[in-house]
Coordinates of N, CA, C and O in Angstrom, one line a residue:
M9 N 18.3 12.2 18.0 CA 17.0 12.4 17.4 C 16.9 11.4 16.2 O 17.8 11.3 15.4
S10 N 15.8 10.6 16.2 CA 15.7 9.6 15.2 C 15.2 10.3 13.9 O 14.5 11.3 13.9
R11 N 15.5 9.6 12.8 CA 15.0 10.1 11.5 C 13.5 9.7 11.3 O 13.0 8.8 11.8
P12 N 12.8 10.6 10.5 CA 11.4 10.3 10.3 C 11.3 9.0 9.4 O 12.1 8.7 8.6
L13 N 10.2 8.3 9.6 CA 9.9 7.1 8.8 C 9.7 7.5 7.4 O 9.0 8.4 7.0
E14 N 10.4 6.8 6.5 CA 10.3 7.0 5.1 C 9.7 5.7 4.4 O 10.3 4.6 4.6
I15 N 8.6 5.9 3.7 CA 8.0 4.7 3.1 C 8.3 4.8 1.6 O 8.1 5.9 1.0
R16 N 8.9 3.8 1.0 CA 9.2 3.8 -0.4 C 8.8 2.5 -1.0 O 8.7 1.4 -0.3
P17 N 8.6 2.5 -2.3 CA 8.2 1.2 -3.0 C 9.4 0.3 -3.0 O 10.6 0.7 -2.8
I18 N 9.2 -1.0 -3.1 CA 10.2 -2.0 -3.2 C 10.9 -1.8 -4.5 O 10.2 -1.8 -5.6
P19 N 12.2 -1.6 -4.6 CA 12.8 -1.4 -5.9 C 12.6 -2.6 -6.8 O 12.6 -3.8 -6.3
P20 N 12.4 -2.4 -8.1 CA 12.1 -3.6 -9.0 C 13.2 -4.6 -9.0 O 12.9 -5.8 -9.1
S21 N 14.4 -4.2 -8.7 CA 15.5 -5.2 -8.6 C 15.3 -6.2 -7.5 O 15.8 -7.3 -7.5
D22 N 14.5 -5.8 -6.4 CA 14.3 -6.7 -5.3 C 13.0 -7.6 -5.5 O 12.7 -8.5 -4.7
W23 N 12.2 -7.3 -6.5 CA 10.9 -8.0 -6.7 C 11.0 -9.5 -6.8 O 10.3 -10.2 -6.2
P24 N 11.9 -10.0 -7.7 CA 12.0 -11.4 -7.9 C 12.2 -12.2 -6.5 O 11.5 -13.2 -6.3
E25 N 13.0 -11.7 -5.7 CA 13.2 -12.4 -4.4 C 12.0 -12.3 -3.5 O 11.6 -13.3 -2.9
V26 N 11.3 -11.2 -3.5 CA 10.1 -11.0 -2.7 C 9.0 -11.9 -3.2 O 8.4 -12.6 -2.4
W27 N 8.8 -12.0 -4.5 CA 7.7 -12.8 -5.1 C 8.0 -14.3 -4.9 O 7.1 -15.1 -4.6
H28 N 9.3 -14.7 -5.0 CA 9.7 -16.0 -4.7 C 9.3 -16.5 -3.3 O 8.9 -17.6 -3.1
L29 N 9.5 -15.6 -2.4 CA 9.1 -15.9 -1.0 C 7.6 -16.0 -0.7 O 7.1 -16.8 0.1
L30 N 6.8 -15.1 -1.4 CA 5.4 -15.0 -1.2 C 4.6 -16.0 -1.9 O 3.5 -16.5 -1.4
Q31 N 4.9 -16.4 -3.1 CA 4.1 -17.2 -4.0 C 3.7 -18.5 -3.4 O 2.5 -18.9 -3.5
P32 N 4.6 -19.3 -2.7 CA 4.1 -20.6 -2.2 C 3.1 -20.5 -1.1 O 2.4 -21.4 -0.9
V33 N 3.0 -19.3 -0.5 CA 2.1 -19.2 0.7 C 0.9 -18.3 0.4 O -0.2 -18.7 0.8
F34 N 1.1 -17.2 -0.3 CA 0.0 -16.3 -0.5 C -0.4 -16.1 -2.0 O 0.5 -16.1 -2.8
G35 N -1.7 -16.1 -2.3 CA -2.1 -15.8 -3.7 C -2.3 -14.3 -3.9 O -2.4 -13.8 -5.0
A36 N -2.5 -13.6 -2.8 CA -2.8 -12.1 -2.9 C -2.4 -11.4 -1.6 O -2.2 -12.1 -0.6
M37 N -2.3 -10.1 -1.7 CA -2.0 -9.3 -0.5 C -3.0 -8.2 -0.4 O -3.4 -7.7 -1.5
Q38 N -3.3 -7.8 0.8 CA -4.3 -6.7 1.0 C -3.7 -5.7 1.9 O -3.1 -6.0 3.0
C39 N -3.8 -4.4 1.6 CA -3.5 -3.3 2.6 C -4.9 -2.9 3.1 O -5.7 -2.4 2.3
N40 N -5.1 -3.1 4.4 CA -6.4 -2.8 4.9 C -6.9 -1.4 4.9 O -8.0 -1.1 4.6
L41 N -6.0 -0.5 5.2 CA -6.4 0.9 5.2 C -5.3 1.9 4.7 O -4.2 1.8 5.1
V42 N -5.6 2.7 3.7 CA -4.8 3.8 3.4 C -5.8 5.0 3.4 O -6.8 5.0 2.7
V43 N -5.5 6.0 4.2 CA -6.3 7.2 4.3 C -6.3 7.9 3.0 O -5.3 8.1 2.4
S44 N -7.5 8.3 2.5 CA -7.6 8.9 1.2 C -6.9 10.2 1.0 O -6.5 10.5 -0.2
T45 N -6.6 10.9 2.0 CA -5.8 12.1 1.9 C -4.3 11.8 1.9 O -3.5 12.8 1.6
N46 N -3.9 10.6 2.1 CA -2.4 10.3 2.1 C -2.0 9.9 0.6 O -1.8 8.8 0.3
T47 N -1.9 10.9 -0.2 CA -1.6 10.7 -1.6 C -0.2 10.0 -1.8 O -0.1 9.2 -2.7
A48 N 0.8 10.4 -1.0 CA 2.1 9.7 -1.1 C 2.0 8.2 -0.8 O 2.6 7.4 -1.5
G49 N 1.2 7.9 0.2 CA 1.1 6.5 0.6 C 0.3 5.7 -0.5 O 0.7 4.6 -0.8
I50 N -0.7 6.3 -1.1 CA -1.4 5.7 -2.2 C -0.5 5.4 -3.4 O -0.5 4.3 -3.9
R51 N 0.3 6.4 -3.7 CA 1.2 6.3 -4.9 C 2.2 5.2 -4.6 O 2.6 4.4 -5.5
C52 N 2.7 5.1 -3.3 CA 3.7 4.0 -3.0 C 3.1 2.7 -3.2 O 3.7 1.8 -3.8
W53 N 1.8 2.4 -2.7 CA 1.2 1.1 -2.8 C 0.9 0.8 -4.3 O 1.1 -0.3 -4.8
Q54 N 0.5 1.9 -5.1 CA 0.2 1.7 -6.5 C 1.5 1.3 -7.3 O 1.5 0.5 -8.2
K55 N 2.6 1.9 -6.9 CA 3.9 1.6 -7.6 C 4.3 0.2 -7.4 O 5.1 -0.4 -8.1
N56 N 3.8 -0.4 -6.3 CA 4.1 -1.8 -6.0 C 2.9 -2.7 -6.5 O 2.9 -3.9 -6.1
G57 N 2.1 -2.2 -7.4 CA 1.1 -3.1 -8.1 C -0.2 -3.2 -7.4 O -1.1 -3.9 -7.8
F58 N -0.5 -2.5 -6.3 CA -1.7 -2.5 -5.6 C -2.7 -1.6 -6.3 O -2.4 -0.6 -6.9
R59 N -4.0 -1.9 -6.1 CA -5.1 -1.1 -6.7 C -6.2 -1.0 -5.6 O -6.3 -1.9 -4.8
V60 N -7.0 0.1 -5.7 CA -8.1 0.3 -4.8 C -9.2 -0.7 -5.2 O -9.6 -0.7 -6.3
V61 N -9.7 -1.4 -4.2 CA -10.8 -2.4 -4.4 C -12.0 -2.0 -3.5 O -13.0 -2.6 -3.7
G62 N -11.8 -1.0 -2.7 CA -12.9 -0.6 -1.8 C -12.7 0.7 -1.1 O -11.5 1.1 -1.0
T63 N -13.8 1.3 -0.7 CA -13.7 2.6 0.0 C -14.5 2.4 1.3 O -15.7 2.0 1.2
L64 N -14.0 2.8 2.4 CA -14.7 2.9 3.6 C -15.0 4.3 3.9 O -14.2 5.1 4.3
P65 N -16.3 4.7 3.7 CA -16.7 6.1 3.8 C -16.5 6.7 5.2 O -16.9 6.0 6.2
E66 N -15.8 7.8 5.3 CA -15.6 8.5 6.5 C -15.1 7.6 7.7 O -15.5 7.7 8.8
A67 N -14.1 6.8 7.3 CA -13.6 5.8 8.3 C -12.5 6.4 9.2 O -12.1 5.7 10.1
F68 N -11.9 7.5 8.8 CA -10.8 8.1 9.5 C -11.0 9.5 9.9 O -11.4 10.3 9.0
R69 N -10.7 9.9 11.1 CA -10.9 11.3 11.5 C -9.6 12.0 11.4 O -8.7 11.9 12.1
H70 N -9.6 12.8 10.3 CA -8.4 13.7 10.0 C -8.5 14.9 11.0 O -9.5 15.5 11.2
W71 N -7.3 15.3 11.5 CA -7.3 16.4 12.5 C -7.7 17.7 11.9 O -8.2 18.6 12.7
Q72 N -7.6 17.9 10.6 CA -8.0 19.2 10.0 C -9.3 19.1 9.2 O -10.1 20.0 9.2
L73 N -9.5 18.0 8.5 CA -10.6 17.8 7.6 C -11.8 17.1 8.1 O -12.8 17.0 7.4
G74 N -11.7 16.6 9.3 CA -12.8 15.8 9.8 C -12.8 14.4 9.3 O -11.7 13.9 9.0
Y75 N -13.9 13.8 9.2 CA -13.9 12.4 8.7 C -13.7 12.3 7.2 O -14.3 13.0 6.4
V76 N -12.7 11.5 6.8 CA -12.4 11.2 5.4 C -12.4 9.7 5.1 O -12.4 8.9 6.1
D77 N -12.4 9.4 3.9 CA -12.5 8.0 3.5 C -11.2 7.3 3.7 O -10.1 7.9 3.7
A78 N -11.3 6.0 3.8 CA -10.1 5.1 3.8 C -10.3 4.1 2.7 O -11.4 3.7 2.3
L79 N -9.1 3.8 2.1 CA -9.1 2.9 0.9 C -8.6 1.5 1.3 O -7.7 1.4 2.1
V80 N -9.2 0.5 0.7 CA -8.7 -0.9 0.8 C -8.0 -1.2 -0.5 O -8.5 -1.0 -1.6
M81 N -6.7 -1.6 -0.4 CA -5.9 -1.9 -1.6 C -5.5 -3.3 -1.7 O -5.3 -4.0 -0.6
F82 N -5.4 -3.8 -2.9 CA -5.2 -5.3 -3.1 C -4.2 -5.5 -4.3 O -4.2 -4.7 -5.2
R83 N -3.5 -6.6 -4.3 CA -2.8 -7.1 -5.4 C -2.6 -8.6 -5.4 O -2.5 -9.1 -4.3
T84 N -2.6 -9.2 -6.5 CA -2.3 -10.6 -6.5 C -0.8 -10.8 -6.6 O -0.1 -9.9 -7.2
V85 N -0.3 -11.9 -6.1 CA 1.2 -12.1 -6.2 C 1.4 -13.3 -7.1 O 2.6 -13.6 -7.4
L86 N 0.4 -14.0 -7.6 CA 0.6 -15.2 -8.4 C 1.2 -14.8 -9.8 O 1.9 -15.6 -10.3
E87 N 0.9 -13.7 -10.3 CA 1.4 -13.3 -11.6 C 2.7 -12.7 -11.6 O 3.3 -12.4 -12.6
G88 N 3.3 -12.4 -10.4 CA 4.6 -11.8 -10.3 C 4.4 -10.3 -10.2 O 3.3 -9.8 -10.1
P89 N 5.5 -9.6 -10.1 CA 5.5 -8.1 -9.9 C 4.8 -7.4 -11.0 O 4.8 -7.8 -12.2
G90 N 4.2 -6.2 -10.7 CA 3.6 -5.4 -11.6 C 4.6 -4.6 -12.5 O 5.8 -4.9 -12.5
P91 N 4.1 -3.6 -13.2 CA 5.0 -2.9 -14.1 C 6.1 -2.2 -13.4 O 6.0 -1.8 -12.3

């Protein structure tokens, strides 16, 4: 039996290597969809410096709640890792 998928923020000790690889190519990164009811996923993206830049109203059909919003998240990589 396989382990469930675990999503975690990139540890700060790994940030310098990640930013070094991304900066020459990308000025920013975007996460296209995070379902608004996925609070753990939202926190994970925020811990890595992403912020909500848009909301897609009722874009995801939740099996219990019906249609819920989806969030678009963004961060720049030019300034280096966030806090």
